[in-house]
PDB file of C-alpha atoms and ligand atoms in Angstrom:
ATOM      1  CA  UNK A  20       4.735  26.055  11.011  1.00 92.00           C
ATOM      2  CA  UNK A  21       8.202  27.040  10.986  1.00 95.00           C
ATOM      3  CA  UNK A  22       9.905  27.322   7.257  1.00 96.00           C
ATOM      4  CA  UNK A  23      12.779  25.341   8.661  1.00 94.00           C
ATOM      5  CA  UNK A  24      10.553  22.409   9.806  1.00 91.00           C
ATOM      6  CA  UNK A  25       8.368  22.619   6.804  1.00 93.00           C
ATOM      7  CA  UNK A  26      11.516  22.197   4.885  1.00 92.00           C
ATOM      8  CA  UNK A  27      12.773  19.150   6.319  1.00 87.00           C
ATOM      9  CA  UNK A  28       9.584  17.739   6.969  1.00 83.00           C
ATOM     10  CA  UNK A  29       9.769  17.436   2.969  1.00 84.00           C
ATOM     11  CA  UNK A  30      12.856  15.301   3.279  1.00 78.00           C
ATOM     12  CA  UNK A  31      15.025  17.984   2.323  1.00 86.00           C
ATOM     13  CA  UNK A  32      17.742  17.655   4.780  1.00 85.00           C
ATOM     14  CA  UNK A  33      17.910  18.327   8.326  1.00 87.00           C
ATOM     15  CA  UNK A  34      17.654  21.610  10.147  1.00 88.00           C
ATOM     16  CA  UNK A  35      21.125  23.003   8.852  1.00 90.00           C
ATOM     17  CA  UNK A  36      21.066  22.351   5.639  1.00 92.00           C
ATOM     18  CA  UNK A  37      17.532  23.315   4.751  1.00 94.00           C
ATOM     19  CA  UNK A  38      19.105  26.810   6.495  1.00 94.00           C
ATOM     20  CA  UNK A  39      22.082  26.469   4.202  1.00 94.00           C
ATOM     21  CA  UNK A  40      19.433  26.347   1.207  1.00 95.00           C
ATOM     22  CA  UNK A  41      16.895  29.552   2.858  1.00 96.00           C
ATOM     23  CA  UNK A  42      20.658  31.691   2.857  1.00 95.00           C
ATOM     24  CA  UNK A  43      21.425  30.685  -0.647  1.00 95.00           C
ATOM     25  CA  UNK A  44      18.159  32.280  -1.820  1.00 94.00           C
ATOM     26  CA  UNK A  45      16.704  28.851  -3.241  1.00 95.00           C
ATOM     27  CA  UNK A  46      13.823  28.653  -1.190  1.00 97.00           C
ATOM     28  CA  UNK A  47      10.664  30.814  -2.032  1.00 97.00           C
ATOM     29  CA  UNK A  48       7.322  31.713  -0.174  1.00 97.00           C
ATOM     30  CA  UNK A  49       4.344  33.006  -2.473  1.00 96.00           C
ATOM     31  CA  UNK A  50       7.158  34.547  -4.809  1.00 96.00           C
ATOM     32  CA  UNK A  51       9.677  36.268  -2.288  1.00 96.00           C
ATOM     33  CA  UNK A  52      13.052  34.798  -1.503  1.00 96.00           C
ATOM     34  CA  UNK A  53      12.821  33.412   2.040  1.00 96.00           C
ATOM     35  CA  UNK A  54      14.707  35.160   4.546  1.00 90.00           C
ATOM     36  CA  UNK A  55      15.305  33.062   7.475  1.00 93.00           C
ATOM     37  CA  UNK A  56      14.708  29.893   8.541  1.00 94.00           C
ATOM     38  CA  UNK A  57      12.982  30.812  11.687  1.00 95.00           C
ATOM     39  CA  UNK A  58       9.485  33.073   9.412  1.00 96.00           C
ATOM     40  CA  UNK A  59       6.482  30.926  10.262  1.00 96.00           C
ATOM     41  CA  UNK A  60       3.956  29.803   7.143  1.00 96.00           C
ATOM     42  CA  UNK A  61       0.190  28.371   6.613  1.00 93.00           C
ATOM     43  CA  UNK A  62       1.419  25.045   4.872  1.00 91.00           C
ATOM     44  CA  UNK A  63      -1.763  24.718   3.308  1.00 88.00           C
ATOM     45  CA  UNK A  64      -2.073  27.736   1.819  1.00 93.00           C
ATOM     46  CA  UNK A  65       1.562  29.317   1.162  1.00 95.00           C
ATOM     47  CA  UNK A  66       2.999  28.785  -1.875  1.00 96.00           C
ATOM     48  CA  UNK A  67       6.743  27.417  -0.887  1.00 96.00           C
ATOM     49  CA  UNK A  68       9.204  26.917  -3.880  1.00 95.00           C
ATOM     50  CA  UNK A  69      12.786  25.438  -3.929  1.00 95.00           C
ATOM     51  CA  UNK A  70      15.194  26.141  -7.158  1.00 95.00           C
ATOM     52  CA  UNK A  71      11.279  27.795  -8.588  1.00 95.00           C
ATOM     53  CA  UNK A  72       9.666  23.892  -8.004  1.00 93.00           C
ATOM     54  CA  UNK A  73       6.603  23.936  -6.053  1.00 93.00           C
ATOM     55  CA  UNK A  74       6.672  21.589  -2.555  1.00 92.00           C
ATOM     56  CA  UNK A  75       3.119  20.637  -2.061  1.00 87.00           C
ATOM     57  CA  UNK A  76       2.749  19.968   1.539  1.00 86.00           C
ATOM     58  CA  UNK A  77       1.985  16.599   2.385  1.00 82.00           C
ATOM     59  CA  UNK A  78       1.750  15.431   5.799  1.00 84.00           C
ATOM     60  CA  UNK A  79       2.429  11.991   5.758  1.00 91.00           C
ATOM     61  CA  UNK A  80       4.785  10.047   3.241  1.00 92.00           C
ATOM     62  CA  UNK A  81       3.657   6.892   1.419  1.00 95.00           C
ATOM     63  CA  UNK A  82       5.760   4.497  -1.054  1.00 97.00           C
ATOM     64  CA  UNK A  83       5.014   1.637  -3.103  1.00 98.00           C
ATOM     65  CA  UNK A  84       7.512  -1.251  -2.613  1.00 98.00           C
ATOM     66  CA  UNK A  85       8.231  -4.058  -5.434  1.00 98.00           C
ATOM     67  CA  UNK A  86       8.753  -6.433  -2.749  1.00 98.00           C
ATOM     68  CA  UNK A  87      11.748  -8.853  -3.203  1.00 98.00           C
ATOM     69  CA  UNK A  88      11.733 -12.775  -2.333  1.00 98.00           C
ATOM     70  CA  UNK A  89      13.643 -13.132   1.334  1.00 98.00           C
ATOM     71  CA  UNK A  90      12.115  -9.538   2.897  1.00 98.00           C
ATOM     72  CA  UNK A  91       9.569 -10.065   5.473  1.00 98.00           C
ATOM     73  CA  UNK A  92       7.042  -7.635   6.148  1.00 97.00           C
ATOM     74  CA  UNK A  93       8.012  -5.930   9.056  1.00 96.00           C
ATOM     75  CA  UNK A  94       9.091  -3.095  10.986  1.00 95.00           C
ATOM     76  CA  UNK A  95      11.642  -5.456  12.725  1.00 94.00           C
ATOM     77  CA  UNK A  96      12.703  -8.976  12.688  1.00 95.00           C
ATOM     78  CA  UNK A  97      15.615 -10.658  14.655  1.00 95.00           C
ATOM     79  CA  UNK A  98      16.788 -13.095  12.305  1.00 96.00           C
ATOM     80  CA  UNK A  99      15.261 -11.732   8.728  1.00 96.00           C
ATOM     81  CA  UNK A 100      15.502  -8.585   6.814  1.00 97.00           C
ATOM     82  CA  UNK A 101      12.663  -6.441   6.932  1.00 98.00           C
ATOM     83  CA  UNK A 102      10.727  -4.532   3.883  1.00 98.00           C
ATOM     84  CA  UNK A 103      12.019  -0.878   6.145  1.00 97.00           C
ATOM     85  CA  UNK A 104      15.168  -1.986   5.555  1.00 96.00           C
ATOM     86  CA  UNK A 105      14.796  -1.171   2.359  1.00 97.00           C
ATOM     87  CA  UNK A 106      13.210   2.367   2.558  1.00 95.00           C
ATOM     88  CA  UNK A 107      16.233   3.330   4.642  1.00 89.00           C
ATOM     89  CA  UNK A 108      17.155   6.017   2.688  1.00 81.00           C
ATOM     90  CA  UNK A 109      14.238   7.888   1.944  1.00 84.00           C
ATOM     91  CA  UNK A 110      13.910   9.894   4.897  1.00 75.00           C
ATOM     92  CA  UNK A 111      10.116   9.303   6.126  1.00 82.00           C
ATOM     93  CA  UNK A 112       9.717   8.606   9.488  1.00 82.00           C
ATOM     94  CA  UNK A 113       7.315   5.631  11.841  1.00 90.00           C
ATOM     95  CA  UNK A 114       6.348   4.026   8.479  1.00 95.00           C
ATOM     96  CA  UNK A 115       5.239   0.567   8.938  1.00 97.00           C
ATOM     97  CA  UNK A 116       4.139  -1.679   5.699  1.00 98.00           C
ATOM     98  CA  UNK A 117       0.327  -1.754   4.979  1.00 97.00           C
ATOM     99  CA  UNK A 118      -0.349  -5.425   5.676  1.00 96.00           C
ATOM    100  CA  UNK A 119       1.909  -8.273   5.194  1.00 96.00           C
ATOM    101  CA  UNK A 120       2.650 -10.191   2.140  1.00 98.00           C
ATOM    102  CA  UNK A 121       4.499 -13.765   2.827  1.00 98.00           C
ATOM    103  CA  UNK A 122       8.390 -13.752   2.499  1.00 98.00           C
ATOM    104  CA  UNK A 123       8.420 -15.627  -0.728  1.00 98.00           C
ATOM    105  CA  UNK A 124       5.553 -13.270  -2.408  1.00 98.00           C
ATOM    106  CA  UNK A 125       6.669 -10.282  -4.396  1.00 98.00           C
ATOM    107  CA  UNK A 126       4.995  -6.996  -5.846  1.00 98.00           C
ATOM    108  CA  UNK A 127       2.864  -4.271  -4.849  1.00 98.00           C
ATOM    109  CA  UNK A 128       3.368  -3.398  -1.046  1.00 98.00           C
ATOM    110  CA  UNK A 129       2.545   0.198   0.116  1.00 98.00           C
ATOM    111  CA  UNK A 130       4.070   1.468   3.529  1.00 98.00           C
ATOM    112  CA  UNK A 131       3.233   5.006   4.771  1.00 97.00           C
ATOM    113  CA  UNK A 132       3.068   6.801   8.327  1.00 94.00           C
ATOM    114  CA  UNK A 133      -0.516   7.664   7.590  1.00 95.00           C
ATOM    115  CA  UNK A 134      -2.189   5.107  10.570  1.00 96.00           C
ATOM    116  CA  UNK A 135      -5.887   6.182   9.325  1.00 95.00           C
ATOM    117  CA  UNK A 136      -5.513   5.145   6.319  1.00 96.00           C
ATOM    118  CA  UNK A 137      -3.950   2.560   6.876  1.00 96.00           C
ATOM    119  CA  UNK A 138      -6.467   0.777   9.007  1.00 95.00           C
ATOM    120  CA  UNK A 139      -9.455   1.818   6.556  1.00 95.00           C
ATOM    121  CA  UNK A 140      -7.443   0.129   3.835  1.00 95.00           C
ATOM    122  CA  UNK A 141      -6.968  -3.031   6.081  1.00 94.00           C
ATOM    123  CA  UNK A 142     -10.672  -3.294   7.682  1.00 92.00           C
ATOM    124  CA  UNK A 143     -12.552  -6.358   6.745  1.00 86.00           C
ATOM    125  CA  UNK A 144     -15.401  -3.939   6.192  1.00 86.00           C
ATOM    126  CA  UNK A 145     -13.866  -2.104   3.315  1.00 90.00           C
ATOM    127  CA  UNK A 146     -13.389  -5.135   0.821  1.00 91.00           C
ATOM    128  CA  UNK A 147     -10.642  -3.324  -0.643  1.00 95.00           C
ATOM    129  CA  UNK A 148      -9.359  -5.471  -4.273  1.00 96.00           C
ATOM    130  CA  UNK A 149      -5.749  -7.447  -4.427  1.00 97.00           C
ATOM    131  CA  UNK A 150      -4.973  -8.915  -7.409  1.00 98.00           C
ATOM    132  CA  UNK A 151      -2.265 -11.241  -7.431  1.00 98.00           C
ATOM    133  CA  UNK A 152      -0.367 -13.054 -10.168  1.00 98.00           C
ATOM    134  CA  UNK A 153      -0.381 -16.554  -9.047  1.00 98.00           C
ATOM    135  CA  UNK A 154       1.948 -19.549 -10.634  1.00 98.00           C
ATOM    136  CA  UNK A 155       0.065 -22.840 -10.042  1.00 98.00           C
ATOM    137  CA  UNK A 156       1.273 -26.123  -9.926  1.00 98.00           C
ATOM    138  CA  UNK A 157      -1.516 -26.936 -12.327  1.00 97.00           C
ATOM    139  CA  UNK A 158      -3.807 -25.864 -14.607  1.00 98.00           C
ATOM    140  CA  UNK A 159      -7.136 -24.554 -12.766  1.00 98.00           C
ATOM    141  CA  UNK A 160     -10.898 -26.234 -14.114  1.00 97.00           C
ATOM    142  CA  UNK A 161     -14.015 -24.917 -14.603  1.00 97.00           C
ATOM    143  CA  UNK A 162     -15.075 -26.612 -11.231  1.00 98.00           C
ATOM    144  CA  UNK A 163     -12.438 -25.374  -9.611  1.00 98.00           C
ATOM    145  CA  UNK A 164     -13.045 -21.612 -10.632  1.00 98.00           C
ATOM    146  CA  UNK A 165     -16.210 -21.427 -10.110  1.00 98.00           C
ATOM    147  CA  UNK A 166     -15.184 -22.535  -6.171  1.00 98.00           C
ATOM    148  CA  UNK A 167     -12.991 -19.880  -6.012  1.00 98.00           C
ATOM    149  CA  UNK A 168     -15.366 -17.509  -7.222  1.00 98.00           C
ATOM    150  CA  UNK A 169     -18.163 -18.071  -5.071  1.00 98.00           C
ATOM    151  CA  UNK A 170     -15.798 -18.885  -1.993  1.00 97.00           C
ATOM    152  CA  UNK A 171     -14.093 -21.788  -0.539  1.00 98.00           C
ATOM    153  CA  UNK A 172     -13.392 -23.253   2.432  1.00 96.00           C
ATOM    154  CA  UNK A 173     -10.010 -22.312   3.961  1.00 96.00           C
ATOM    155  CA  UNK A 174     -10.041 -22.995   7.889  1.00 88.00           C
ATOM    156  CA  UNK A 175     -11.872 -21.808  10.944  1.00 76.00           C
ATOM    157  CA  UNK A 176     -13.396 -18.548   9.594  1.00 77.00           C
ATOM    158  CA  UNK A 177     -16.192 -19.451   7.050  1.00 89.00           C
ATOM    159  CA  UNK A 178     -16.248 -19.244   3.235  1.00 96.00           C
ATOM    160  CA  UNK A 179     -13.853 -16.762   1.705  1.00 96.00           C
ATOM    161  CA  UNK A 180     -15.606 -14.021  -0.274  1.00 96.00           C
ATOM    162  CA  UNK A 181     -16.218 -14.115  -3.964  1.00 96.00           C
ATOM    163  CA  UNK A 182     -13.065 -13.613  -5.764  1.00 98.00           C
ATOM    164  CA  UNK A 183     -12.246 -12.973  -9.606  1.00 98.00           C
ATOM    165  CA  UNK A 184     -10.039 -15.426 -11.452  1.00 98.00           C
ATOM    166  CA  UNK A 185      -8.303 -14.227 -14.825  1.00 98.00           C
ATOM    167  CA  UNK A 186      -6.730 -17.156 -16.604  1.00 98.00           C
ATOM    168  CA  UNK A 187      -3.701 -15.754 -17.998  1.00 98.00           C
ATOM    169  CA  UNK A 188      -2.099 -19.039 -19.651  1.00 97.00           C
ATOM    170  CA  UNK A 189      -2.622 -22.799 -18.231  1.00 96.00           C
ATOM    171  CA  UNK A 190      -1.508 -22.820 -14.714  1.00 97.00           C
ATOM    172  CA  UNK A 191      -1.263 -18.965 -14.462  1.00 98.00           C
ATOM    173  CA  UNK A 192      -3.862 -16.770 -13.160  1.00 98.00           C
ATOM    174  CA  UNK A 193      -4.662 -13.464 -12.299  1.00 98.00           C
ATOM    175  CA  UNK A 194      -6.903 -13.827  -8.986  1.00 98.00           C
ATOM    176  CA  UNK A 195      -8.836 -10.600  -7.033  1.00 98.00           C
ATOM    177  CA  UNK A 196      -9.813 -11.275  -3.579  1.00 98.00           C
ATOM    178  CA  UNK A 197     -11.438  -8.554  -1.214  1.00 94.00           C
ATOM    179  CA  UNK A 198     -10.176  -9.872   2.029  1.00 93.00           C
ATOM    180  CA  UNK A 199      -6.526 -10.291   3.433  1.00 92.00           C
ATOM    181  CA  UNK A 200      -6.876 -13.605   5.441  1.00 93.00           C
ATOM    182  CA  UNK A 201      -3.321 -15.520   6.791  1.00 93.00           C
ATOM    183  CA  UNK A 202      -1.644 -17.542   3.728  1.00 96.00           C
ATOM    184  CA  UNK A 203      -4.973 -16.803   1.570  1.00 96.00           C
ATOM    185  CA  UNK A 204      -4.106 -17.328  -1.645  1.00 98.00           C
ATOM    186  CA  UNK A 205      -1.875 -20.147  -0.824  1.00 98.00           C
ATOM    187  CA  UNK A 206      -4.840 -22.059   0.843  1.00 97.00           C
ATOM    188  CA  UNK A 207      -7.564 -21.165  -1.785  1.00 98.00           C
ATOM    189  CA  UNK A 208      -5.400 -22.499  -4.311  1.00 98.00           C
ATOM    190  CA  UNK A 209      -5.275 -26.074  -1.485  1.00 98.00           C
ATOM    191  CA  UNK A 210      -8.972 -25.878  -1.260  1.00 97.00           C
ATOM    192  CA  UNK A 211      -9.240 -26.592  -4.980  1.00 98.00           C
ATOM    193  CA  UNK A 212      -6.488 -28.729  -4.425  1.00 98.00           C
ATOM    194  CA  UNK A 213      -3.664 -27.311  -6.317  1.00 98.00           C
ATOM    195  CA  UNK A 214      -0.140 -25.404  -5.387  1.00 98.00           C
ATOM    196  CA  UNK A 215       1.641 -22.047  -5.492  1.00 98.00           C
ATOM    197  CA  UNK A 216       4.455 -21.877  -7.443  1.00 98.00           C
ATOM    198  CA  UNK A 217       4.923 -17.998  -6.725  1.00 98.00           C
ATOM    199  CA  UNK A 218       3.034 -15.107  -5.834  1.00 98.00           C
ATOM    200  CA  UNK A 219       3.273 -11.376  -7.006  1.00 98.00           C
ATOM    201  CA  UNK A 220       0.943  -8.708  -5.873  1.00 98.00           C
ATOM    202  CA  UNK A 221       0.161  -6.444  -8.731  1.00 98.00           C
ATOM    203  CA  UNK A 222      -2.788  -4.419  -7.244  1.00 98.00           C
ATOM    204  CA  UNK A 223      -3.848  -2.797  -4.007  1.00 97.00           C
ATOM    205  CA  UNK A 224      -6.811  -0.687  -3.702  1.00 95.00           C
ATOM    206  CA  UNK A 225      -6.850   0.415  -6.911  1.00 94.00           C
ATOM    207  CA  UNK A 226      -2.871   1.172  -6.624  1.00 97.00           C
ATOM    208  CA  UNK A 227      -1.447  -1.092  -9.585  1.00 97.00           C
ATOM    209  CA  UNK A 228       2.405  -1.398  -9.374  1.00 98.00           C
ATOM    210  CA  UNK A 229       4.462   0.249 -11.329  1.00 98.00           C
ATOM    211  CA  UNK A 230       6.226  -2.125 -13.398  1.00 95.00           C
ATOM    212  CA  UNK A 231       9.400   0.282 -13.708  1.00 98.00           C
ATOM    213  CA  UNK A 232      10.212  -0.327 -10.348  1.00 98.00           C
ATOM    214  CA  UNK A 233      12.842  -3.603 -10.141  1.00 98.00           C
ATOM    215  CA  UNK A 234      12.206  -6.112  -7.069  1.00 98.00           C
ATOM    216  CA  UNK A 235      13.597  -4.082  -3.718  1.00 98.00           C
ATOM    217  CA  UNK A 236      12.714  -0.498  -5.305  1.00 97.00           C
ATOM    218  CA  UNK A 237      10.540   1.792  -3.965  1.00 97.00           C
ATOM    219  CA  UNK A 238       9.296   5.228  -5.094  1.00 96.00           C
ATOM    220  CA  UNK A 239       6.756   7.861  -3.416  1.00 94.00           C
ATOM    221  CA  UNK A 240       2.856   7.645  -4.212  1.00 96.00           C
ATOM    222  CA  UNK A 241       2.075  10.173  -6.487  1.00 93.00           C
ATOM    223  CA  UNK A 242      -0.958  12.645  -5.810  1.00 88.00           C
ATOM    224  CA  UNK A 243      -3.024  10.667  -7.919  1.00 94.00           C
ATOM    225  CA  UNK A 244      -2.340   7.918  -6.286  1.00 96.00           C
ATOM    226  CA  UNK A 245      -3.239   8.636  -2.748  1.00 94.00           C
ATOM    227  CA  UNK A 246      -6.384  10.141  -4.286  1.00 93.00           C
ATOM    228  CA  UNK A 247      -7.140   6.442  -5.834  1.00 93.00           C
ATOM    229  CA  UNK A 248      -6.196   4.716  -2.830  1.00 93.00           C
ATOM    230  CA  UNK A 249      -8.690   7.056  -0.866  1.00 91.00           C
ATOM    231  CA  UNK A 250     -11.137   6.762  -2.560  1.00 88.00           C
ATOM    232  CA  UNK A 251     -10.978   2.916  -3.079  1.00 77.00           C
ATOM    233  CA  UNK A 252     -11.033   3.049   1.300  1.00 75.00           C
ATOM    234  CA  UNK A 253     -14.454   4.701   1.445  1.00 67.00           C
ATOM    235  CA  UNK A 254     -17.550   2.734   3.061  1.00 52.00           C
ATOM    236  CA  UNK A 255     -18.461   0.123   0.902  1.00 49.00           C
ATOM    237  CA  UNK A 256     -21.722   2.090  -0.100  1.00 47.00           C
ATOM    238  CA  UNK A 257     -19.817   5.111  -1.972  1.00 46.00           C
ATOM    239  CA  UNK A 258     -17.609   2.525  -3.918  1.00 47.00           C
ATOM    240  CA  UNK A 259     -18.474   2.375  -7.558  1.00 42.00           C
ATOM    241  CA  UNK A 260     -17.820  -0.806  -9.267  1.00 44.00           C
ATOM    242  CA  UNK A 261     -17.622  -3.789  -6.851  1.00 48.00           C
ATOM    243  CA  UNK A 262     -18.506  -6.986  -7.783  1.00 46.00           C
ATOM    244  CA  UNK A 263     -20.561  -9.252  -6.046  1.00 43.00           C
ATOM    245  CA  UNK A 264     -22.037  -7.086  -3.142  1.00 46.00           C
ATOM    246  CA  UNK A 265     -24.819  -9.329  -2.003  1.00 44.00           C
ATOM    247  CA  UNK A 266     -22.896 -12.500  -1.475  1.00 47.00           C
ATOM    248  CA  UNK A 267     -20.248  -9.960   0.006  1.00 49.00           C
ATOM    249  CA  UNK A 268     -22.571  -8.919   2.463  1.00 50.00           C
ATOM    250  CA  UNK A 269     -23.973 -12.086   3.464  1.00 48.00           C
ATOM    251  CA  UNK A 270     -20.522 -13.357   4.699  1.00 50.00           C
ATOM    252  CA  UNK A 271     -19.380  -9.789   6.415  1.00 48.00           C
ATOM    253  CA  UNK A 272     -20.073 -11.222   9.101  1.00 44.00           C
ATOM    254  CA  UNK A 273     -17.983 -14.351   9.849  1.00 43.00           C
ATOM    255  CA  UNK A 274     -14.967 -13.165   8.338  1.00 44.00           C
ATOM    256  CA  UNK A 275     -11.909 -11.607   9.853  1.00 42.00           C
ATOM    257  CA  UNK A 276      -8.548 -10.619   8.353  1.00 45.00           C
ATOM    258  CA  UNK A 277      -4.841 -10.812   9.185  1.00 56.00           C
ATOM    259  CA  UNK A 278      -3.432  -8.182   7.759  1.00 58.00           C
ATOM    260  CA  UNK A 279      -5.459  -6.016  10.014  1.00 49.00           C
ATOM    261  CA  UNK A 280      -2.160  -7.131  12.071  1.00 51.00           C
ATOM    262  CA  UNK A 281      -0.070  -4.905  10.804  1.00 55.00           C
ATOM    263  CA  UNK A 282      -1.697  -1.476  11.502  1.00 52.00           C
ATOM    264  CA  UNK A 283       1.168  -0.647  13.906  1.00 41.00           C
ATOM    265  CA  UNK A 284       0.836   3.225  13.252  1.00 33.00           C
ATOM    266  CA  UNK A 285      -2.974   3.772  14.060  1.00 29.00           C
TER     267      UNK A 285
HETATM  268  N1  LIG B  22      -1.919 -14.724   0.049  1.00 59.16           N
HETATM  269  C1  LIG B  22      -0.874 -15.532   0.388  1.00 59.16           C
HETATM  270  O1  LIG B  22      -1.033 -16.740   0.473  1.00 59.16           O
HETATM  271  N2  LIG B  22       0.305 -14.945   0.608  1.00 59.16           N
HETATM  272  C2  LIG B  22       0.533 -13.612   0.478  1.00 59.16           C
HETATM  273  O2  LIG B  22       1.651 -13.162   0.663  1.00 59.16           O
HETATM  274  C3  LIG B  22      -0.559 -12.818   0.124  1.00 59.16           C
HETATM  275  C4  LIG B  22      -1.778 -13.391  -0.077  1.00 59.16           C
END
């Protein structure tokens, strides 16, 4: 690969000023100041340096999003604005949100370019964890968690799977599900006849958000990150961990997901 594309591949600038930065002798390869734009490198192996900082190549971008109230999550929207909106600035291009979370839910959203895994995350075969802090409009019973737990009823597409349920306070939960089913929470939380007050995702596969970040800021993944998330998209048999496999197993089958939907890079 050219040094100039590498360059602003990295979201360094465009063409002419990543040029601007090889003639001011800030850019380094394995050591030696770069000496034009044009000198083609192994991105996986060469050793590129601006101002003596190390650019790891990475070949797709991927940001977590404390999603606001009033986005939606979208690439585009005629009449609403759209979770890209808010990324406009950080240079990555074709990256689409990894699922959908409602308008009026906030937290953890990831978006990235990277299709692949992107759909592995997404696939109703990969069970991968979201744990949402849920507001309710009452307190939850025993009864009523152990429904959740084992799976409820919420529409056409047989039981949901087992979930976890965290009591935080009375009428605030923490709640894990493995699936990614239209309005789920909000309609496991009707099945046991109770309400959403609000919704904030605080976990994605393994990806837990970083609570530095104020609603509508973003930041890049770091390497340890997209390592986690990885991993946590492997085939359910090389997962460590997982609760509830059997029962998970069992309902594989009937179940489908919505976010699935939203795959529009892969
Ligand atoms: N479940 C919901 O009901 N809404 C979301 O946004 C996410 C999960």
């Amino acid at each position: 690969m050219r040094l100039d594309k590498f360059l602003s591949e990295m979201n360094l600038g465009t063409r002419s000023q990543v040029k601007k930065l090889i003639r001011q002798n800030m850019v380094t390869v394995n050591g030696i100041p770069a000496q034009n734009a044009e000198m083609k490198i192994d991105e996986l192996t060469d050793r590129v340096c601006l101002r003596g900082n190390w650019l790891p190549y990475r070949r797709y971008a991927y940001y977590m999003l404390n999603k606001p109230e009033g986005v939606v999550s979208a690439t585009r929207d005629n009449t609403s604005r759209t979770v890209i909106s808010l990324l406009e600035g950080c240079g990555a291009k074709d990256i689409f949100p990894v699922g959908r979370l409602d308008k009026d839910t906030t937290g953890l959203l990831l978006l990235t370019n990277d299709g692949e895994l992107a759909h592995r995350l997404l696939s109703p075969k990969k069970h991968v964890d979201k744990t949402y802090e849920v507001m309710l409009e009452h307190p939850l019973d025993r009864e009523d968690i152990r429904r959740l737990e084992s799976g409820v009823s919420i529409g056409g597409e047989g039981l949901t799977l087992p979930a976890r349920v965290e009591v935080l306070k009375p009428g605030q939960i923490r709640l894990t599900i493995q699936e990614g089913r239209f309005h789920q929470v909000k309609r496991m939380m009707l099945a046991v006849g109770n309400g959403v007050r609000s919704l904030k995702r605080v976990s994605f596969g393994g990806l837990e958000l970083d609570e530095g970040l104020a609603p509508g800021e973003y930041r890049e993944l770091t390497e340890e990150e997209i390592r986690v998330l990885t991993a946590g998209a492997q085939p359910e048999s090389e997962k460590p961990g997982d609760f509830c496999k059997k029962k998970i197993a069992a309902q594989d089958e009937e179940n489908d997901t919505d976010e699935t939907r939203n795959v529009t890079g892969y």
